[in-house]
Coordinates of N, CA and C and ligand atoms in Angstrom, one line a residue:
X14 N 23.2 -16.9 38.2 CA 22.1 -17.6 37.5 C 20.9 -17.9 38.5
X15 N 19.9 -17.3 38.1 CA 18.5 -18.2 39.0 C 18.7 -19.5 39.5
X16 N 17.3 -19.9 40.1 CA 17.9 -21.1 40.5 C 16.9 -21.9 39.8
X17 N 16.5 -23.3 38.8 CA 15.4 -23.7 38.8 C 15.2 -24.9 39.1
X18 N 14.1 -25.6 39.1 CA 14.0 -27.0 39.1 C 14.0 -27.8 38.0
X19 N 15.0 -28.9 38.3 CA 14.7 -29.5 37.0 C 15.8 -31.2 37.4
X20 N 15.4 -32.4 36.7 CA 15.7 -33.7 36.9 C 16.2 -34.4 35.8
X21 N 17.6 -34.4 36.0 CA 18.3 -34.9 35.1 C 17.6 -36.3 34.8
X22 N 17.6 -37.2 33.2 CA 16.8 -38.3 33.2 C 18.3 -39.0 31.9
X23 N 18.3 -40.4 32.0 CA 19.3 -41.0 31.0 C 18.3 -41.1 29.9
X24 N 18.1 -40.7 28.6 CA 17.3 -41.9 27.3 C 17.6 -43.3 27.5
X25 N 17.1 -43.9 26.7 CA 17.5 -45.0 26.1 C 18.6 -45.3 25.1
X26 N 18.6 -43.9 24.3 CA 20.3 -44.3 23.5 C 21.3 -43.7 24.2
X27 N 20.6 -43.4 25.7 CA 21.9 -42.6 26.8 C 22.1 -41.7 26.2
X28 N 21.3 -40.6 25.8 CA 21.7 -39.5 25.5 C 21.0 -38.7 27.0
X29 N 21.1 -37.5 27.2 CA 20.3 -37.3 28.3 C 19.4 -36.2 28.2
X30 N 18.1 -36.2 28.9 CA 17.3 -35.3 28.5 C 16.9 -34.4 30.2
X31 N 16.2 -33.6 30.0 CA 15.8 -32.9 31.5 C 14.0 -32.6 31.8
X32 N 14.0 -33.1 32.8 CA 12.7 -32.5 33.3 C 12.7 -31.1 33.9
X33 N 11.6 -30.3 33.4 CA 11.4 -29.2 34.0 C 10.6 -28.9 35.1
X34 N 10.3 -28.5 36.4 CA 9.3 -28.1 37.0 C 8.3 -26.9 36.9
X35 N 7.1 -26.7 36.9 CA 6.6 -27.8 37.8 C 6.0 -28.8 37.3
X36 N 5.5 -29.0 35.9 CA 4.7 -30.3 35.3 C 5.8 -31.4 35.0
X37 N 7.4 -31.3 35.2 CA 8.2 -32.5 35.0 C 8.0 -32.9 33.7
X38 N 7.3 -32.5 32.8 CA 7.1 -32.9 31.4 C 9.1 -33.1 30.9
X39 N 9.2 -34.1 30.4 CA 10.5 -34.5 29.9 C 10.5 -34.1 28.4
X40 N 11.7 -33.1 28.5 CA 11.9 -32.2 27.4 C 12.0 -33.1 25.9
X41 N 12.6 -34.4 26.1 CA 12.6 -35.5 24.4 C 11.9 -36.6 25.0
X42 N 11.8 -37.3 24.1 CA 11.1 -39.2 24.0 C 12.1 -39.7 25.0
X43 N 11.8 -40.5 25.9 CA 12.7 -41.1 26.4 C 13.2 -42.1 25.9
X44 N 12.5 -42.6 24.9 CA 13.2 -43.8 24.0 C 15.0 -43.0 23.3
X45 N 14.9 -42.1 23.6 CA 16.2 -41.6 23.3 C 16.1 -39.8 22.7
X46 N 16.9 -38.9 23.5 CA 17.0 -37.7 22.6 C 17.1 -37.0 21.7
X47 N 18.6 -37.9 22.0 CA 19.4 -37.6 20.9 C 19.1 -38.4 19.3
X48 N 18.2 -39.6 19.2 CA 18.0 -40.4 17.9 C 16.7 -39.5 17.7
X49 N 15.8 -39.0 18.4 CA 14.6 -38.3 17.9 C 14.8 -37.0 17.4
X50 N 15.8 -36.4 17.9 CA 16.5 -34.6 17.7 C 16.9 -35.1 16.0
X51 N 17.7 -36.0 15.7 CA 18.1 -36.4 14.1 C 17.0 -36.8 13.6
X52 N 16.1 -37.5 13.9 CA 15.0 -38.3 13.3 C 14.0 -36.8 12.8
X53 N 13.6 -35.8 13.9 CA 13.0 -34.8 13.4 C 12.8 -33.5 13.1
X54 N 14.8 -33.4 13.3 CA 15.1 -32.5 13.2 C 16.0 -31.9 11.9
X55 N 16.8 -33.2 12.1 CA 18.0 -32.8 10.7 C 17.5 -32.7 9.5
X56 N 16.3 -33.2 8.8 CA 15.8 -33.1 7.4 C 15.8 -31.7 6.9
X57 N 15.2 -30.9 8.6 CA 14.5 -30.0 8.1 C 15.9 -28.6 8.2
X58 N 17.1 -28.7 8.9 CA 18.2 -28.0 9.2 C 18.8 -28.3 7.8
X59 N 19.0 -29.5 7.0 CA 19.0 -29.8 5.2 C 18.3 -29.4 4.7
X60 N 17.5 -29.1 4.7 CA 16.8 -28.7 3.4 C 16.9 -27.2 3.4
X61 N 16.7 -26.5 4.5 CA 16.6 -25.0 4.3 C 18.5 -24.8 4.1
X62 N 19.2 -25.4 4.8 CA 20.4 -25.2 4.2 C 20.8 -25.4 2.6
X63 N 20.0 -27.0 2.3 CA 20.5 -26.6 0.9 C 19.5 -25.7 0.1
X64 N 18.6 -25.3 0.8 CA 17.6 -24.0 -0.2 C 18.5 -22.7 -0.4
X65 N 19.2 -22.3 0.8 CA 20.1 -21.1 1.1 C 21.4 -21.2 1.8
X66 N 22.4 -20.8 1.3 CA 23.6 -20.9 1.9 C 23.1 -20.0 3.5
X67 N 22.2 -18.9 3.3 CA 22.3 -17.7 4.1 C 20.8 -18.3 5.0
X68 N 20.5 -19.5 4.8 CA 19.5 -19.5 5.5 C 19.2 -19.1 7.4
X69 N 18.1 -18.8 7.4 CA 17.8 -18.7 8.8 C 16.8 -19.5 9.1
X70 N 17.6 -19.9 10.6 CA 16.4 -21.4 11.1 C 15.8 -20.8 12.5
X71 N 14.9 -21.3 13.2 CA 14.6 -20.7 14.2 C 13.9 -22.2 14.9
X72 N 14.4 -21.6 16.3 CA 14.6 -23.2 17.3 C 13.5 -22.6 18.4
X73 N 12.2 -23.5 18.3 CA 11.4 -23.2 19.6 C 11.6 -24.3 20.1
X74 N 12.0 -24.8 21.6 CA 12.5 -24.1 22.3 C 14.0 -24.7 22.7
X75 N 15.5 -23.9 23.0 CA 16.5 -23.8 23.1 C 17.0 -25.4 23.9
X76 N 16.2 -25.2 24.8 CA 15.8 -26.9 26.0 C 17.6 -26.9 26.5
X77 N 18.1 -28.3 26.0 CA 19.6 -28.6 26.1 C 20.7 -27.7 25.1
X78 N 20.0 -27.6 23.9 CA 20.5 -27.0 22.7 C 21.0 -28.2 21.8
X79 N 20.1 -29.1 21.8 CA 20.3 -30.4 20.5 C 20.2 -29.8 19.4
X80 N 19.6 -29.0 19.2 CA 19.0 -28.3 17.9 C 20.2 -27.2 17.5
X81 N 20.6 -26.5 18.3 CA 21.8 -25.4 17.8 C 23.0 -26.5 17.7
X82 N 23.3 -27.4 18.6 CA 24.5 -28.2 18.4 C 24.7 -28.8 17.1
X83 N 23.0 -29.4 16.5 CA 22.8 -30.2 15.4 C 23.0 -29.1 14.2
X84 N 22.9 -28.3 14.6 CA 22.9 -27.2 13.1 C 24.3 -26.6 13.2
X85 N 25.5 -26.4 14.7 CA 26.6 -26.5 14.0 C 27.4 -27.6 13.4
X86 N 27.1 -28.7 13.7 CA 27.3 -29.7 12.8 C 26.9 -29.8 11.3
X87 N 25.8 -29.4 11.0 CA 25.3 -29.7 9.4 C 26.0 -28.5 9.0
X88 N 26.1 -27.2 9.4 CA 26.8 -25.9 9.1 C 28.8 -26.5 8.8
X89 N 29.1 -27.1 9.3 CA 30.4 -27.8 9.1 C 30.4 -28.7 7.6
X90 N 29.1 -29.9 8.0 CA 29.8 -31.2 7.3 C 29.3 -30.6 5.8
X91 N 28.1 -29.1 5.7 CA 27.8 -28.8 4.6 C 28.3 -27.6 4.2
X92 N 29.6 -27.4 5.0 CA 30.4 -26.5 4.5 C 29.9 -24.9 4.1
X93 N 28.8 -24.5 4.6 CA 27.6 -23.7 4.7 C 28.7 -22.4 6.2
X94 N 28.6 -21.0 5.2 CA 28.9 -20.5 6.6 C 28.2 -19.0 6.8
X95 N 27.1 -18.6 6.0 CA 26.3 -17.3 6.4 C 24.8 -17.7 7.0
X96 N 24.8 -19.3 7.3 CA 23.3 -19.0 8.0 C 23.5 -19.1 9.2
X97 N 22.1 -18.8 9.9 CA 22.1 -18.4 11.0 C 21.3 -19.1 12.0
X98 N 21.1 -19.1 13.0 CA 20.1 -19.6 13.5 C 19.4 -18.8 15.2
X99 N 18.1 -18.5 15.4 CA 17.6 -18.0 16.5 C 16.9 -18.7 17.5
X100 N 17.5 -18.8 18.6 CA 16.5 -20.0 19.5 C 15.9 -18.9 21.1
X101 N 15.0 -19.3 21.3 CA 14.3 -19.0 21.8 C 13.7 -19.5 23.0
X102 N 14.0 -19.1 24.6 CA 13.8 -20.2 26.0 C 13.3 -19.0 26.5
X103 N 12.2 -19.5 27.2 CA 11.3 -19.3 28.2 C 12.7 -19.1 30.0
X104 N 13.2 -20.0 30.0 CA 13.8 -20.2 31.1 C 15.5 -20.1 31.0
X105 N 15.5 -18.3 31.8 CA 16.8 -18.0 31.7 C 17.9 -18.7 31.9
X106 N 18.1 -19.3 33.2 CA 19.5 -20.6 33.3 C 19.4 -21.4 32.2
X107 N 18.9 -21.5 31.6 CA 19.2 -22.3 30.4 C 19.6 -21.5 29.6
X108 N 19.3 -20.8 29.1 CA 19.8 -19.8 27.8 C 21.5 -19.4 28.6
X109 N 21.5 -18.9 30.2 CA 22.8 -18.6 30.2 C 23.5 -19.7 30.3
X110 N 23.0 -21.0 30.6 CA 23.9 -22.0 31.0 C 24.5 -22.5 29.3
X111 N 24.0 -22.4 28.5 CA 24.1 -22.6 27.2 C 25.4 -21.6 27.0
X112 N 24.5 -20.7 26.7 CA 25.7 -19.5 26.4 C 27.3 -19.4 26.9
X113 N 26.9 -20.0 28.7 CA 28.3 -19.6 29.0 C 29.3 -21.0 28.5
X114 N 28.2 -21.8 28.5 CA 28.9 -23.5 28.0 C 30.3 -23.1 26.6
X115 N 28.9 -22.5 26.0 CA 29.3 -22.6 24.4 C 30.9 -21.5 24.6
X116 N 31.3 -21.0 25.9 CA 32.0 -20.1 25.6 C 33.2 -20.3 27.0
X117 N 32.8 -21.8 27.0 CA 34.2 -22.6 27.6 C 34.1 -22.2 28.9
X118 N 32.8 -21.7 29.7 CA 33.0 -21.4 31.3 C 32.1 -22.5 32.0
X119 N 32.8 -22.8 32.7 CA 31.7 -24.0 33.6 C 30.2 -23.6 34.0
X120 N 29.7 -24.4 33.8 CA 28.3 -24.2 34.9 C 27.9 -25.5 35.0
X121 N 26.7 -25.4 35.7 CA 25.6 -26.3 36.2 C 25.4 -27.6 35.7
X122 N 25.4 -27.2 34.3 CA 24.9 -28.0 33.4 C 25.8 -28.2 32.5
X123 N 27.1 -28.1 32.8 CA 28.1 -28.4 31.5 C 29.1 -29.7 31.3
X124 N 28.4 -30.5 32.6 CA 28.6 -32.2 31.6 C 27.3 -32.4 31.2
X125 N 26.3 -32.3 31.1 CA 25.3 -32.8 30.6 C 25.6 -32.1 28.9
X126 N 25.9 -31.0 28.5 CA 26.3 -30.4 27.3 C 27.1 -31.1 26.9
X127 N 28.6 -31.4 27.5 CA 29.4 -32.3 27.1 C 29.1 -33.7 27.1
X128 N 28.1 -34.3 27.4 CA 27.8 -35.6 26.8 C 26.9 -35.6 25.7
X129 N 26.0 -34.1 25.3 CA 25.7 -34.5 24.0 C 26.6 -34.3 22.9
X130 N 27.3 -33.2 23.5 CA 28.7 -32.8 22.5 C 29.4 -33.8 22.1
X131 N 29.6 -35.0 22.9 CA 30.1 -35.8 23.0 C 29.4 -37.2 21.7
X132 N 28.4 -37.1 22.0 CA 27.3 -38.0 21.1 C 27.4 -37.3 19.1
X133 N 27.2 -36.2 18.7 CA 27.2 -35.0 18.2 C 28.9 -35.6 17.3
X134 N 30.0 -35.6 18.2 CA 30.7 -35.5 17.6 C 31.4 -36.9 17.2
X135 N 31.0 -38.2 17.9 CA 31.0 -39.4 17.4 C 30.3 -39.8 15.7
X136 N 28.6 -39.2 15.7 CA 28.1 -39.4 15.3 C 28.3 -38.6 13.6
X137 N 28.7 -37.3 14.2 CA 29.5 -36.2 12.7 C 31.2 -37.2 12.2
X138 N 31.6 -38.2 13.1 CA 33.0 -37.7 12.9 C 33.8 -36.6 13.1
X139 N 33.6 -35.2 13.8 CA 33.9 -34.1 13.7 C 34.3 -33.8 14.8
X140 N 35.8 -33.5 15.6 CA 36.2 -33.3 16.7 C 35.4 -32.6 17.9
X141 N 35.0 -32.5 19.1 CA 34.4 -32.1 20.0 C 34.7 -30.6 19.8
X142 N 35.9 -30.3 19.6 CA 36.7 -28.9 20.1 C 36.3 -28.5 18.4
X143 N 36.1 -28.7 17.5 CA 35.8 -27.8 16.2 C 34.2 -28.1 16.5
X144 N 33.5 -28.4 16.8 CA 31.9 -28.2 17.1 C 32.1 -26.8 18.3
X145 N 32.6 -27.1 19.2 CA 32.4 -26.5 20.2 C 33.0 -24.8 19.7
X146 N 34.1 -24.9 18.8 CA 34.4 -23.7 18.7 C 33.7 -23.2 17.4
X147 N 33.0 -23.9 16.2 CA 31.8 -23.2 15.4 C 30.6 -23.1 16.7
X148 N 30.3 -23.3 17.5 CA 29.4 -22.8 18.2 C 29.8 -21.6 19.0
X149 N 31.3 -21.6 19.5 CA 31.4 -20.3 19.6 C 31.6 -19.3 18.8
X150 N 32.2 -19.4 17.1 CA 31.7 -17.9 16.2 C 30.8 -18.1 16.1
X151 N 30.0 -18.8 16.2 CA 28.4 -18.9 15.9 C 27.8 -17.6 16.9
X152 N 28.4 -17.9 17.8 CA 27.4 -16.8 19.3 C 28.1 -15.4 18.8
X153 N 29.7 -15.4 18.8 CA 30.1 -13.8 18.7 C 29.9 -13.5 18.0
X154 N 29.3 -13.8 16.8 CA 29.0 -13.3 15.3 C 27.3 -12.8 15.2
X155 N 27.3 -12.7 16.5 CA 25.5 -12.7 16.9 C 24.9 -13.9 15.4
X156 N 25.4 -14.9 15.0 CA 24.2 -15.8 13.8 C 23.6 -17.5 14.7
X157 N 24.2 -16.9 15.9 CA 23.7 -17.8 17.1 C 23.2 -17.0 18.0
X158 N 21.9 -16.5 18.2 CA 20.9 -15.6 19.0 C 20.2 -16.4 20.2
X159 N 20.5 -16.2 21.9 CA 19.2 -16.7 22.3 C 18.2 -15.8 22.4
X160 N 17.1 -16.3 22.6 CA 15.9 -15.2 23.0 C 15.3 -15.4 24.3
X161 N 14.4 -14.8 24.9 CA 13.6 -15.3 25.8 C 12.2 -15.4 25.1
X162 N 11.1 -15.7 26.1 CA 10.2 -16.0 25.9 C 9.6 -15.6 24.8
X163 N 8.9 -15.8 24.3 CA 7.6 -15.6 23.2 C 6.0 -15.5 23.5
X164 N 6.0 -14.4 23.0 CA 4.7 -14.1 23.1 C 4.2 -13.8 21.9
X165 N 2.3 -13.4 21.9 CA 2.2 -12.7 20.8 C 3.2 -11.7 20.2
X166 N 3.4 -10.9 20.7 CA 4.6 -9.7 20.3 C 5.7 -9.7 19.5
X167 N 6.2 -11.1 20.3 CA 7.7 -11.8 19.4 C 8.1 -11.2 17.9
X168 N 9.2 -11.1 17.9 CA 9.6 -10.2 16.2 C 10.4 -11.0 15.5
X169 N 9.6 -12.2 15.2 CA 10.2 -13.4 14.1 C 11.1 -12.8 13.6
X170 N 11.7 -13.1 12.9 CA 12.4 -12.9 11.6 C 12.4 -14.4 10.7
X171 N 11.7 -13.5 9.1 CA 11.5 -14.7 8.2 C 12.8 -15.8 8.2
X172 N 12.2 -16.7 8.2 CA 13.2 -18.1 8.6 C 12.4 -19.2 7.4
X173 N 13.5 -19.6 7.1 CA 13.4 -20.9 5.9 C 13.7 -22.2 6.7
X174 N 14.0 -22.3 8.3 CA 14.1 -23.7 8.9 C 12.9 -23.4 10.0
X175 N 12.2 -24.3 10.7 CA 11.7 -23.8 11.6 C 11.6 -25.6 12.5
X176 N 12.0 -25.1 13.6 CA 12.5 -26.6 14.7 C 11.5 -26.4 15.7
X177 N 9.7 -26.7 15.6 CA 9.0 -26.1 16.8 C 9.1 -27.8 17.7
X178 N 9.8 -26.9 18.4 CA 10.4 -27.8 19.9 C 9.9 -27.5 20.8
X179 N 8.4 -27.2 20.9 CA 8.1 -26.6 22.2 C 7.3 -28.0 23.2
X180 N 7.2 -27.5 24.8 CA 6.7 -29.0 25.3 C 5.7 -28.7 24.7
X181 N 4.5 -29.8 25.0 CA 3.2 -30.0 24.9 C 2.2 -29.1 25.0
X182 N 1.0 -29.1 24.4 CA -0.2 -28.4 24.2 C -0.6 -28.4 25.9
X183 N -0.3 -29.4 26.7 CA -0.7 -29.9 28.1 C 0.2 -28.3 28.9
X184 N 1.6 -28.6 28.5 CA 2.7 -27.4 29.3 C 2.8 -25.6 28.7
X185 N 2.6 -25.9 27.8 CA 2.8 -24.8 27.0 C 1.6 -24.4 26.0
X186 N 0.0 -24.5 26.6 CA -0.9 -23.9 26.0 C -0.6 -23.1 24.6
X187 N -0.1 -21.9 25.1 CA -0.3 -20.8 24.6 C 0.7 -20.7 23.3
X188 N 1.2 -21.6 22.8 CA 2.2 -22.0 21.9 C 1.4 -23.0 21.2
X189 N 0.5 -23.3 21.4 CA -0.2 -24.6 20.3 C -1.9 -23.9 20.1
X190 N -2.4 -22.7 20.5 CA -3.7 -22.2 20.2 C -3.5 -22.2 18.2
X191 N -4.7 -22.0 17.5 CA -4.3 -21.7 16.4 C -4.3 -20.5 15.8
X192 N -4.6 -19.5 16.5 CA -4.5 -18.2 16.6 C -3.1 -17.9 17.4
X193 N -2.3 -18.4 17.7 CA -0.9 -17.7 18.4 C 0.1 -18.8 16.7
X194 N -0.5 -20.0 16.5 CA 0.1 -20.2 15.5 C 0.1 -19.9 13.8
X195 N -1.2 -19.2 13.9 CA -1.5 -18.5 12.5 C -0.5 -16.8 12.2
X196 N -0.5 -16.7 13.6 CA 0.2 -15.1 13.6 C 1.6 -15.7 13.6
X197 N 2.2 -16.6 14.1 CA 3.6 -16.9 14.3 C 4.4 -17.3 12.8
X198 N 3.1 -18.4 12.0 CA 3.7 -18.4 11.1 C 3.5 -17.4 9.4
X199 N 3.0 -16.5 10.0 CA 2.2 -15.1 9.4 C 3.8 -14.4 9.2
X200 N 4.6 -14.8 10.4 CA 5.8 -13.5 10.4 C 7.2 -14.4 10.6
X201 N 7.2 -15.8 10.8 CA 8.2 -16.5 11.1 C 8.6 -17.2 9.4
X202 N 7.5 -17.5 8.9 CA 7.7 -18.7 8.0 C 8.0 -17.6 6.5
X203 N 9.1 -17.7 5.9 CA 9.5 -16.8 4.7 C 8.8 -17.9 3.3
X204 N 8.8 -17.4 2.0 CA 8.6 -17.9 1.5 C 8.8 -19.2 1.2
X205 N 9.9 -19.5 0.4 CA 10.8 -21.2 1.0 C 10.9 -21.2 2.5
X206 N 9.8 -22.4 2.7 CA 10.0 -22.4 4.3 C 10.1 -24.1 4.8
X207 N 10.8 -25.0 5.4 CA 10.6 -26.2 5.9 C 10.3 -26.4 7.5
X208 N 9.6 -27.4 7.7 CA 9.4 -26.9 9.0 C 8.7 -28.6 10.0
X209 N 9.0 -28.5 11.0 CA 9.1 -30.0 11.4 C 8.8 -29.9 13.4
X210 N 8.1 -31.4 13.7 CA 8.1 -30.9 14.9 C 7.5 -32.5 15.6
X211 N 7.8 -32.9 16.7 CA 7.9 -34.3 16.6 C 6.4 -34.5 17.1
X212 N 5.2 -33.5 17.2 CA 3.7 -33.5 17.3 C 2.7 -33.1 16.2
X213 N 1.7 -33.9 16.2 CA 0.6 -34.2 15.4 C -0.4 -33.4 16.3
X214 N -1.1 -32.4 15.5 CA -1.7 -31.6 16.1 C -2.8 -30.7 15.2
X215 N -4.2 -30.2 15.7 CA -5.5 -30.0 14.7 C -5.2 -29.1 14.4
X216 N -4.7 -28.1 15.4 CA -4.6 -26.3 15.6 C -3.5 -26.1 14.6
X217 N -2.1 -26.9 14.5 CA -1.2 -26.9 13.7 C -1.7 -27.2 12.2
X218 N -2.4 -27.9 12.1 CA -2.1 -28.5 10.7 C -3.2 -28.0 9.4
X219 N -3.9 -26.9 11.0 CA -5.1 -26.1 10.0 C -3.9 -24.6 9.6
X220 N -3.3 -24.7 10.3 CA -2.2 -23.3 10.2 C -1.2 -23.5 9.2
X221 N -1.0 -24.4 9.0 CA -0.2 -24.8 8.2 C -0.3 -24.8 7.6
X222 N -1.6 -25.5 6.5 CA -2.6 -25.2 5.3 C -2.6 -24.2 5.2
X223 N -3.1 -23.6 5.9 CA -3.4 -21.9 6.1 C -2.6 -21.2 5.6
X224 N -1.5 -21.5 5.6 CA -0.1 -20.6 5.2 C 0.6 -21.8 4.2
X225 N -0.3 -22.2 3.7 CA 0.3 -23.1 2.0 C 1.4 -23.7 2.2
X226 N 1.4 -24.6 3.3 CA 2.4 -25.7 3.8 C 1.9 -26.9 2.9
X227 N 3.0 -27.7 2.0 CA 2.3 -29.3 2.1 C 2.7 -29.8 3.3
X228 N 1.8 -30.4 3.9 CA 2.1 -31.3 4.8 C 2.5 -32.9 5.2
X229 N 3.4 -33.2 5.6 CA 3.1 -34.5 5.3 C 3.7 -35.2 6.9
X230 N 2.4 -36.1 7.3 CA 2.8 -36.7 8.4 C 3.7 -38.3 8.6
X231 N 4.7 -37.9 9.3 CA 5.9 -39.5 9.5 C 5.1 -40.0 10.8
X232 N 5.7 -41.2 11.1 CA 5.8 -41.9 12.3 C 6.4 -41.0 13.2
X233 N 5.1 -41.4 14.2 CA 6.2 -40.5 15.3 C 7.1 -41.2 16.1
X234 N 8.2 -40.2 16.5 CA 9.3 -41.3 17.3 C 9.0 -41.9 18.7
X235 N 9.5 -43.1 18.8 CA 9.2 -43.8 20.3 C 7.7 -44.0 20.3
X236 N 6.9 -43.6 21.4 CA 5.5 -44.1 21.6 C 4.5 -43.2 20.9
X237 N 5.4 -41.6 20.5 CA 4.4 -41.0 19.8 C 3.7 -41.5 18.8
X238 N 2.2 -41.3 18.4 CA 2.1 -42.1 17.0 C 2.4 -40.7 15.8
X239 N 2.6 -39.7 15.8 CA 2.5 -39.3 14.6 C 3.4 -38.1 14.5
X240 N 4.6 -37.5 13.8 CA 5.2 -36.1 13.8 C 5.0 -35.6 12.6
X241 N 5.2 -34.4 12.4 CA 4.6 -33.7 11.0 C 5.8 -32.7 10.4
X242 N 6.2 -32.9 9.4 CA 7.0 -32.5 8.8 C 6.1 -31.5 7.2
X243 N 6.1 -30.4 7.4 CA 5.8 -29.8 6.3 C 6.7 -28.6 5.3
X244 N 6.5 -28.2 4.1 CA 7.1 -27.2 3.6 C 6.6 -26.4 2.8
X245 N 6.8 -25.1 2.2 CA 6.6 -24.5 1.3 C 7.1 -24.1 0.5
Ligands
SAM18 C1 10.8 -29.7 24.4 S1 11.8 -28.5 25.2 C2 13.0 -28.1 24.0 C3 14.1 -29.1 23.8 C4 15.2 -28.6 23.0 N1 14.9 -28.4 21.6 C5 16.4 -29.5 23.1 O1 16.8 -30.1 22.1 O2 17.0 -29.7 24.2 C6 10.8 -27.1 25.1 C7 11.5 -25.8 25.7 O3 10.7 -24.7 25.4 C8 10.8 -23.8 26.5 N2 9.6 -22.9 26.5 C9 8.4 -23.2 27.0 N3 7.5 -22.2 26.7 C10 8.2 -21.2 26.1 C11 7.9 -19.9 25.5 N4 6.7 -19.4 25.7 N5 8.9 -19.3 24.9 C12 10.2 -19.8 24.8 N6 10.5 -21.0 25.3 C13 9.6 -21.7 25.9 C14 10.9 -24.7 27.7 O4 11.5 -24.1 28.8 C15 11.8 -25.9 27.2 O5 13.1 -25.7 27.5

């Protein structure tokens, strides 16, 4: 595994989140991770599930894997078993440290996995060891994909969930222009499309019209003021 930098941090509902270097931008709210990953995430893993049994969601970006964890959970308690999901990390030890987690080999980062797993499976009622092993047919069945980075070029595949988790407009420019978002959701967003993201943003929400989203803006979690939840 590469080596990278990065600083482990507690939330506030003690779930744990990670800083990346070099801008340290902290990957969730620190008001808590794990309550903002449900707060703006699960609506939108429901809805495209109950749109399609066969749905496909797509996770920008992979981070801890709150988002894959959260969707083999809804994929269980909604008894749903042909959708899929693609996530997408810039930063390979994460994608392997994930991977090798999800497939029962230690690494680096595999109590910090097992304490969200841990959180995940309180919160489902759903044993740690049946999450952990739908996450593993999830990966051999390739309907759990990581990716690396994104670029213009990227070869979406239409998706009826879309989790854009990416850092900030401050860290990750090139992910919040409205021309990298007009093309993304040109080839990402399928017809029935729901789509959610815990940032309020100009470039977004002209794109999103753009591509015949209703939009509708919630409270944002913790100190954010605003997240945006839209669909088609
Ligand atoms: C806010 S964090 C995601 C947190 C994650 N959803 C979770 O629940 O743990 C954003 C992630 O996007 C990744 N990222 C940044 N730029 C990227 C790019 N161009 N392509 C893919 N991933 C990227 C970062 O490395 C980081 O892990």
């Amino acid at each position: 595994m590469q080596s990278f930098e990065y600083k482990k941090e507690q939330t506030e509902d003690g779930s744990p989140t990670l800083r990346l270097g070099p801008t340290w931008e902290p990957m969730h709210a620190l008001e808590g991770a794990f309550t903002e990953t449900l707060y703006i995430y699960q609506p939108t893993i429901r809805n495209a599930l109950n749109a399609s049994e066969t749905a496909r969601v797509l996770s920008i970006g992979l981070g801890l894997g709150y988002n894959e964890i959260l969707f083999a959970c809804e994929t269980i308690k909604m008894n749903v078993r042909g959708a899929a999901i693609d996530s997408y990390e810039s930063v390979e030890p994460l994608r392997t440290g994930f991977s090798q987690w999800i497939q029962n080999k230690p690494t680096e980062l595999s109590s910090i996995y097992n304490d969200i797993l841990s959180l995940y499976s309180k919160s489902y009622e759903i044993s740690e060891s049946t999450i952990l092993q739908k996450l593993n047919s999830l990966y051999d069945t390739g309907t759990l994909r990581l990716y690396p980075t994104i670029d213009n070029t990227t070869p979406f595949q239409k998706s009826q969930g879309i989790l854009f988790d990416a850092f900030s407009s401050k860290s990750s420019p090139e992910l919040w222009t409205e021309e990298f978002l007009n093309s993304f959701l040109t080839i990402a967003a399928d017809n029935v499309c729901f789509f959610s993201t815990y940032a309020s943003q100009g470039n977004l929400n002209r794109a999103l019209k753009n591509h015949n989203f209703n939009v509708e803006k919630k409270a944002g979690f913790g100190k954010k003021r605003e997240s945006t939840f839209a669909q088609k």
